[in-house]
Coordinates of C-alpha atoms in Angstrom, one line a residue:
M1 CA 94.7 38.5 -56.2
R2 CA 95.1 39.2 -59.9
N3 CA 98.4 37.3 -60.0
L4 CA 96.8 34.3 -58.2
I5 CA 94.1 34.0 -60.8
K6 CA 96.5 34.5 -63.6
G7 CA 98.8 31.8 -62.2
A8 CA 95.9 29.4 -61.7
L9 CA 94.8 29.9 -65.3
Q10 CA 98.3 29.3 -66.6
V11 CA 98.6 26.2 -64.5
G12 CA 95.3 25.0 -65.9
V13 CA 96.4 25.7 -69.5
L14 CA 99.6 23.8 -68.9
M15 CA 97.6 20.9 -67.4
I16 CA 95.2 20.7 -70.3
F17 CA 98.2 20.8 -72.7
S18 CA 99.8 18.0 -70.8
L19 CA 96.6 15.9 -70.9
I20 CA 96.3 16.5 -74.7
M21 CA 99.9 15.5 -75.3
N22 CA 99.4 12.3 -73.2
N23 CA 96.4 11.3 -75.1
L24 CA 98.1 12.1 -78.4
A25 CA 101.1 9.9 -77.5
H26 CA 98.6 7.1 -76.5
V27 CA 96.6 7.4 -79.7
L28 CA 99.6 7.6 -82.0
H29 CA 101.4 4.8 -80.1
I30 CA 104.5 7.0 -79.6
P31 CA 106.9 5.3 -77.2
I32 CA 107.7 8.7 -75.6
P33 CA 105.7 10.0 -72.6
G34 CA 103.2 12.7 -73.5
S35 CA 104.7 15.0 -70.8
I36 CA 108.1 14.9 -72.6
L37 CA 106.5 15.6 -75.9
G38 CA 104.6 18.5 -74.4
I39 CA 107.8 20.0 -73.0
V40 CA 109.5 19.7 -76.3
L41 CA 106.5 21.3 -78.1
I42 CA 106.2 24.2 -75.6
F43 CA 110.0 24.8 -76.0
I44 CA 109.6 24.9 -79.8
L45 CA 106.6 27.2 -79.5
L46 CA 108.5 29.5 -77.2
E47 CA 111.6 29.6 -79.4
T48 CA 109.5 30.3 -82.6
G49 CA 107.6 33.0 -80.9
V50 CA 104.2 31.3 -81.4
I51 CA 103.6 31.7 -77.6
R52 CA 105.2 34.3 -75.4
L53 CA 106.9 33.5 -72.2
E54 CA 104.6 35.9 -70.2
W55 CA 101.7 33.7 -71.2
I56 CA 102.9 30.7 -69.1
E57 CA 105.7 32.2 -66.9
L58 CA 103.8 32.7 -63.6
G59 CA 102.2 29.2 -63.7
A60 CA 105.3 27.5 -64.7
S61 CA 107.3 29.2 -62.0
W62 CA 104.8 28.1 -59.4
L63 CA 105.0 24.5 -60.7
L64 CA 108.7 24.5 -60.5
A65 CA 108.7 26.0 -57.0
E66 CA 106.4 23.2 -55.8
L67 CA 108.1 20.4 -57.8
L68 CA 109.3 18.5 -54.7
L69 CA 105.7 17.9 -53.7
F70 CA 105.0 16.1 -56.9
F71 CA 107.7 13.4 -56.0
I72 CA 106.2 12.5 -52.6
P73 CA 103.6 10.1 -54.0
A74 CA 106.3 8.3 -56.1
A75 CA 108.6 8.1 -53.1
V76 CA 105.8 6.5 -51.0
G77 CA 104.9 4.1 -53.8
I78 CA 108.5 2.8 -53.8
M79 CA 107.6 1.2 -50.4
K80 CA 105.6 -1.5 -52.3
F81 CA 108.9 -2.7 -53.9
I82 CA 111.0 -3.4 -50.8
P83 CA 111.9 -7.0 -51.9
L84 CA 113.1 -5.6 -55.3
L85 CA 115.2 -3.0 -53.6
E86 CA 116.7 -5.6 -51.3
S87 CA 117.8 -7.7 -54.3
E88 CA 118.5 -5.0 -57.0
G89 CA 119.0 -1.9 -54.8
L90 CA 122.7 -1.4 -55.6
R91 CA 122.1 -1.5 -59.3
I92 CA 119.2 0.8 -59.1
L93 CA 121.3 3.2 -56.9
I94 CA 124.1 3.3 -59.5
V95 CA 121.6 3.9 -62.3
V96 CA 119.9 6.7 -60.4
A97 CA 123.2 8.3 -59.4
F98 CA 124.6 8.1 -63.0
S99 CA 121.4 9.5 -64.5
S100 CA 121.3 12.3 -61.9
V101 CA 124.8 13.4 -62.8
I102 CA 123.9 13.4 -66.5
V103 CA 120.8 15.6 -65.7
M104 CA 122.9 18.0 -63.6
V105 CA 125.6 18.3 -66.2
G106 CA 123.1 18.8 -69.0
S107 CA 121.1 21.4 -67.0
G108 CA 124.4 23.2 -66.2
L109 CA 125.5 23.3 -69.8
M110 CA 122.0 24.5 -70.9
A111 CA 121.9 27.2 -68.2
S112 CA 125.4 28.3 -69.3
R113 CA 124.3 28.5 -73.0
I114 CA 121.2 30.5 -72.0
A115 CA 123.2 32.9 -69.8
K116 CA 125.7 33.5 -72.7
R117 CA 122.9 34.1 -75.1
K118 CA 121.2 36.6 -72.8
E119 CA 124.6 38.5 -72.4
R120 CA 125.0 38.6 -76.2
N121 CA 121.4 39.9 -76.7
A122 CA 121.8 42.5 -73.9
S123 CA 125.0 43.9 -75.5

């Protein structure tokens, strides 16, 4: 029960942080989504030690585990654009495939670097 409450509070904090960053990006007319700015800021805060991983780990792990659920509304929303998919579907598919490969390669390289860093720190 304690982990459930702790996780819910962490998810709440992450949501509030996301809302703040979205509003900040809107107010400052920054052409980058607030969610991306928030991820970058949380990464910087974690790396500099301003916040500790334990403070957000449980909530972030739950969000990552349920990530697929967050894509369902977007997938259903695509059904509004059937004519666009019929005319430009191949181009869209190529862009999605290419960007997916870039994300996979980038994630693999980052995971590799993190694993090597952990091995060096453990030694």
